[in-house]
Short mmCIF file of C-alpha atoms in Angstrom, two decimals:
data_model
loop_
_atom_site.label_atom_id
_atom_site.label_comp_id
_atom_site.label_asym_id
_atom_site.label_seq_id
_atom_site.Cartn_x
_atom_site.Cartn_y
_atom_site.Cartn_z
CA UNK D 1 62.54 59.73 26.28
CA UNK D 2 60.61 60.00 29.47
CA UNK D 3 59.99 56.94 31.55
CA UNK D 4 58.31 56.02 34.81
CA UNK D 5 59.17 52.82 36.65
CA UNK D 6 57.09 51.26 39.38
CA UNK D 7 59.13 48.25 40.31
CA UNK D 8 56.59 46.81 42.71
CA UNK D 9 53.99 44.96 40.67
CA UNK D 10 51.92 43.81 43.62
CA UNK D 11 51.93 44.52 47.33
CA UNK D 12 49.80 42.83 49.93
CA UNK D 13 49.61 43.98 53.54
CA UNK D 14 47.36 43.57 56.50
CA UNK D 15 45.03 46.40 57.42
CA UNK D 16 46.56 49.15 59.58
CA UNK D 17 50.05 48.51 58.30
CA UNK D 18 51.94 51.34 56.63
CA UNK D 19 52.86 50.78 53.01
CA UNK D 20 55.11 52.66 50.59
CA UNK D 21 54.74 52.56 46.82
CA UNK D 22 57.89 53.38 44.89
CA UNK D 23 58.14 55.50 41.76
CA UNK D 24 61.31 56.32 39.83
CA UNK D 25 61.26 58.53 36.77
CA UNK D 26 63.53 59.60 33.94
CA UNK D 27 63.34 62.87 32.09
CA UNK D 28 65.62 65.39 30.44
CA UNK D 29 63.24 68.26 31.13
CA UNK D 30 64.08 70.67 33.90
CA UNK D 31 60.43 71.50 34.34
CA UNK D 32 58.04 68.64 34.78
CA UNK D 33 55.15 67.46 36.88
CA UNK D 34 54.60 64.22 38.72
CA UNK D 35 51.25 62.69 39.53
CA UNK D 36 49.76 59.79 41.44
CA UNK D 37 46.45 58.26 40.45
CA UNK D 38 44.39 55.53 42.09
CA UNK D 39 42.45 53.05 39.95
CA UNK D 40 39.82 51.06 41.86
CA UNK D 41 38.09 48.08 40.24
CA UNK D 42 35.52 50.39 38.64
CA UNK D 43 38.26 51.57 36.29
CA UNK D 44 38.22 55.30 36.85
CA UNK D 45 41.58 56.92 37.46
CA UNK D 46 41.23 59.03 40.58
CA UNK D 47 43.62 61.96 40.89
CA UNK D 48 45.58 62.00 44.15
CA UNK D 49 48.36 64.54 43.82
CA UNK D 50 50.34 66.72 41.43
CA UNK D 51 53.85 67.92 42.23
CA UNK D 52 56.04 70.22 40.13
CA UNK D 53 59.76 69.74 39.74
CA UNK D 54 60.62 72.93 41.63
CA UNK D 55 58.81 71.94 44.77
CA UNK D 56 60.58 69.26 46.73
CA UNK D 57 58.60 69.68 49.90
CA UNK D 58 56.98 66.53 51.10
CA UNK D 59 53.22 66.59 51.29
CA UNK D 60 50.79 64.99 53.66
CA UNK D 61 47.09 64.60 53.12
CA UNK D 62 45.40 62.65 55.85
CA UNK D 63 46.80 59.12 55.77
CA UNK D 64 48.61 59.80 52.49
CA UNK D 65 52.07 61.29 52.16
CA UNK D 66 54.45 61.81 49.30
CA UNK D 67 58.25 62.01 49.30
CA UNK D 68 59.76 63.77 46.26
CA UNK D 69 63.54 63.52 45.89
CA UNK D 70 65.03 65.01 42.72
CA UNK D 71 68.48 63.68 43.61
CA UNK D 72 67.26 60.12 43.20
CA UNK D 73 64.46 60.89 40.69
CA UNK D 74 61.92 59.35 42.98
CA UNK D 75 58.41 60.26 44.01
CA UNK D 76 57.26 57.70 46.57
CA UNK D 77 53.81 57.41 48.06
CA UNK D 78 53.10 56.19 51.59
CA UNK D 79 49.78 55.16 53.04
CA UNK D 80 49.74 55.18 56.81
CA UNK D 81 47.41 52.88 58.73
CA UNK D 82 46.13 51.27 55.56
CA UNK D 83 42.47 50.37 55.15
CA UNK D 84 40.69 47.84 52.97
CA UNK D 85 39.27 50.69 50.88
CA UNK D 86 42.81 51.57 49.86
CA UNK D 87 42.95 48.41 47.78
CA UNK D 88 43.43 49.46 44.17
CA UNK D 89 46.04 49.84 41.46
CA UNK D 90 48.15 52.94 41.93
CA UNK D 91 49.86 54.70 39.06
CA UNK D 92 52.66 57.18 39.10
CA UNK D 93 52.85 59.48 36.06
CA UNK D 94 55.13 62.12 34.60
CA UNK D 95 53.85 65.07 32.63
CA UNK D 96 55.64 65.63 29.36
CA UNK D 97 55.40 69.24 28.29
CA UNK D 98 54.72 69.53 24.58
CA UNK D 99 53.71 72.71 22.86
CA UNK D 100 51.72 73.90 25.82
CA UNK D 101 49.82 70.66 26.07
CA UNK D 102 50.71 67.80 28.30
CA UNK D 103 50.90 64.08 27.91
CA UNK D 104 51.09 61.81 30.88
CA UNK D 105 53.61 59.00 30.82
CA UNK D 106 52.48 56.33 33.25
CA UNK D 107 54.30 53.62 35.09
CA UNK D 108 52.96 50.07 34.95
CA UNK D 109 51.16 50.45 38.23
CA UNK D 110 51.32 48.75 41.62
CA UNK D 111 48.40 46.60 42.67
CA UNK D 112 47.86 47.14 46.38
CA UNK D 113 45.78 44.68 48.36
CA UNK D 114 44.87 45.48 51.94
CA UNK D 115 43.71 42.38 53.79
CA UNK D 116 41.36 42.66 56.78
CA UNK E 1 30.32 69.48 39.24
CA UNK E 2 30.02 66.35 37.16
CA UNK E 3 33.12 64.47 36.16
CA UNK E 4 34.20 63.08 32.82
CA UNK E 5 31.61 60.67 31.51
CA UNK E 6 32.06 57.98 28.91
CA UNK E 7 29.64 55.84 26.96
CA UNK E 8 29.28 52.95 26.55
CA UNK E 9 31.08 51.53 29.54
CA UNK E 10 31.42 48.14 27.92
CA UNK E 11 31.31 47.03 24.31
CA UNK E 12 31.72 43.58 22.85
CA UNK E 13 32.07 43.49 19.10
CA UNK E 14 33.01 41.07 16.39
CA UNK E 15 36.28 41.48 14.58
CA UNK E 16 35.86 43.71 11.56
CA UNK E 17 33.00 45.76 12.99
CA UNK E 18 33.20 49.48 13.69
CA UNK E 19 32.75 50.88 17.19
CA UNK E 20 32.36 54.40 18.51
CA UNK E 21 32.92 55.72 22.00
CA UNK E 22 31.70 59.03 23.33
CA UNK E 23 33.26 61.25 25.96
CA UNK E 24 31.74 64.23 27.73
CA UNK E 25 34.45 66.21 29.53
CA UNK E 26 34.09 68.41 32.56
CA UNK E 27 32.16 71.40 31.28
CA UNK E 28 34.74 74.17 31.62
CA UNK E 29 37.66 72.09 30.38
CA UNK E 30 38.98 73.00 26.95
CA UNK E 31 41.48 70.16 26.70
CA UNK E 32 40.42 66.60 26.04
CA UNK E 33 42.56 63.49 25.88
CA UNK E 34 42.14 59.87 24.87
CA UNK E 35 44.27 57.15 26.41
CA UNK E 36 44.30 53.39 25.96
CA UNK E 37 44.97 50.91 28.74
CA UNK E 38 45.56 47.19 28.28
CA UNK E 39 45.45 44.67 31.10
CA UNK E 40 48.31 45.01 33.54
CA UNK E 41 49.66 48.16 31.94
CA UNK E 42 49.46 51.85 32.59
CA UNK E 43 47.44 54.07 30.26
CA UNK E 44 49.09 55.22 27.03
CA UNK E 45 48.42 58.52 25.34
CA UNK E 46 46.49 58.36 22.06
CA UNK E 47 45.42 61.86 21.10
CA UNK E 48 44.66 65.32 22.42
CA UNK E 49 42.27 68.18 21.58
CA UNK E 50 42.38 71.79 22.52
CA UNK E 51 38.84 72.97 21.95
CA UNK E 52 37.89 71.45 18.59
CA UNK E 53 41.42 71.18 17.22
CA UNK E 54 43.18 67.83 17.34
CA UNK E 55 46.74 68.87 18.11
CA UNK E 56 48.58 65.62 18.63
CA UNK E 57 48.19 61.98 17.68
CA UNK E 58 50.30 59.16 19.00
CA UNK E 59 51.91 56.63 16.70
CA UNK E 60 49.69 54.14 18.52
CA UNK E 61 46.72 55.61 16.68
CA UNK E 62 46.55 53.71 13.41
CA UNK E 63 44.58 54.85 10.38
CA UNK E 64 41.66 52.79 11.62
CA UNK E 65 41.22 55.14 14.54
CA UNK E 66 39.64 58.56 14.23
CA UNK E 67 38.73 61.04 16.93
CA UNK E 68 36.64 64.16 16.69
CA UNK E 69 35.53 66.97 18.91
CA UNK E 70 33.23 68.90 16.59
CA UNK E 71 32.12 71.76 18.78
CA UNK E 72 34.83 71.70 21.36
CA UNK E 73 32.61 69.92 23.83
CA UNK E 74 32.07 66.16 23.65
CA UNK E 75 34.38 63.89 21.68
CA UNK E 76 34.03 60.61 19.84
CA UNK E 77 36.61 57.93 19.19
CA UNK E 78 35.82 55.58 16.33
CA UNK E 79 37.63 52.37 15.57
CA UNK E 80 37.00 50.93 12.12
CA UNK E 81 37.48 47.28 11.18
CA UNK E 82 38.27 46.29 14.73
CA UNK E 83 40.98 43.74 15.45
CA UNK E 84 41.50 41.59 18.51
CA UNK E 85 44.49 43.72 19.42
CA UNK E 86 42.17 46.67 19.87
CA UNK E 87 40.71 45.04 22.98
CA UNK E 88 41.49 47.47 25.78
CA UNK E 89 40.00 50.13 27.97
CA UNK E 90 39.73 53.51 26.30
CA UNK E 91 40.01 56.33 28.79
CA UNK E 92 38.93 59.87 28.19
CA UNK E 93 40.27 62.74 30.24
CA UNK E 94 39.98 66.50 30.36
CA UNK E 95 41.75 69.48 31.84
CA UNK E 96 41.86 73.21 31.72
CA UNK E 97 44.50 74.75 29.47
CA UNK E 98 46.93 77.47 30.34
CA UNK E 99 50.16 76.85 28.54
CA UNK E 100 51.74 74.92 31.37
CA UNK E 101 52.28 71.24 31.75
CA UNK E 102 50.91 71.04 35.21
CA UNK E 103 47.18 71.21 34.79
CA UNK E 104 45.51 68.31 36.52
CA UNK E 105 44.03 65.81 34.11
CA UNK E 106 40.77 64.24 35.27
CA UNK E 107 39.82 60.85 33.89
CA UNK E 108 36.52 59.18 33.19
CA UNK E 109 35.66 55.60 34.10
CA UNK E 110 36.71 54.29 30.74
CA UNK E 111 35.08 52.27 27.98
CA UNK E 112 36.00 48.62 27.86
CA UNK E 113 36.26 47.14 24.39
CA UNK E 114 36.37 43.41 23.75
CA UNK E 115 36.84 42.26 20.18
CA UNK E 116 35.88 38.62 19.60
#
């Protein structure tokens, strides 16, 4: 069975600090996709990134960066120079391929609080 | 380009009543998903449509739950004889389909259900 673990339940930092959110996954598939979503208090899950299992290049998007390491089954997310607007619950998810469709298996989420 | 929209956003109902939620996906998306999220947890997959065909149902979806997507556009999720354990946020999502597991899934803001 596929599983995603986000061991950090809550993180609280002061604005402008860098913060890393950990994600560890388990899967027997050789082809899979990993995602990060942000969930602000409004409830909507906001897509941040999708990464396929064949692409281990790290990615940077503004203040966001992602470190994918297949050797340790991890897909960590770093926010540089955090801002109060980054406060939200962040979910890591694994795409389970099934008959051409896909189901996302989510971790339990990390609640990130950025204090001014 | 409008996103996934859900209605109602909040619903309070008495135990034993029926409730129905509606989801309008992104217009060109042929895949539609329903997820359920309880407090402090990540979303869990409930069911999936490709066009009007319901192709997969999770074991989480008891016989009291029924989902439809009659014309391959909007979808409804009905819960009959609600129970307190049904209290959760019901998230709708949509994506394009192409036979891969890596299509980005876009979520709506969710419909909160409280059963009293």
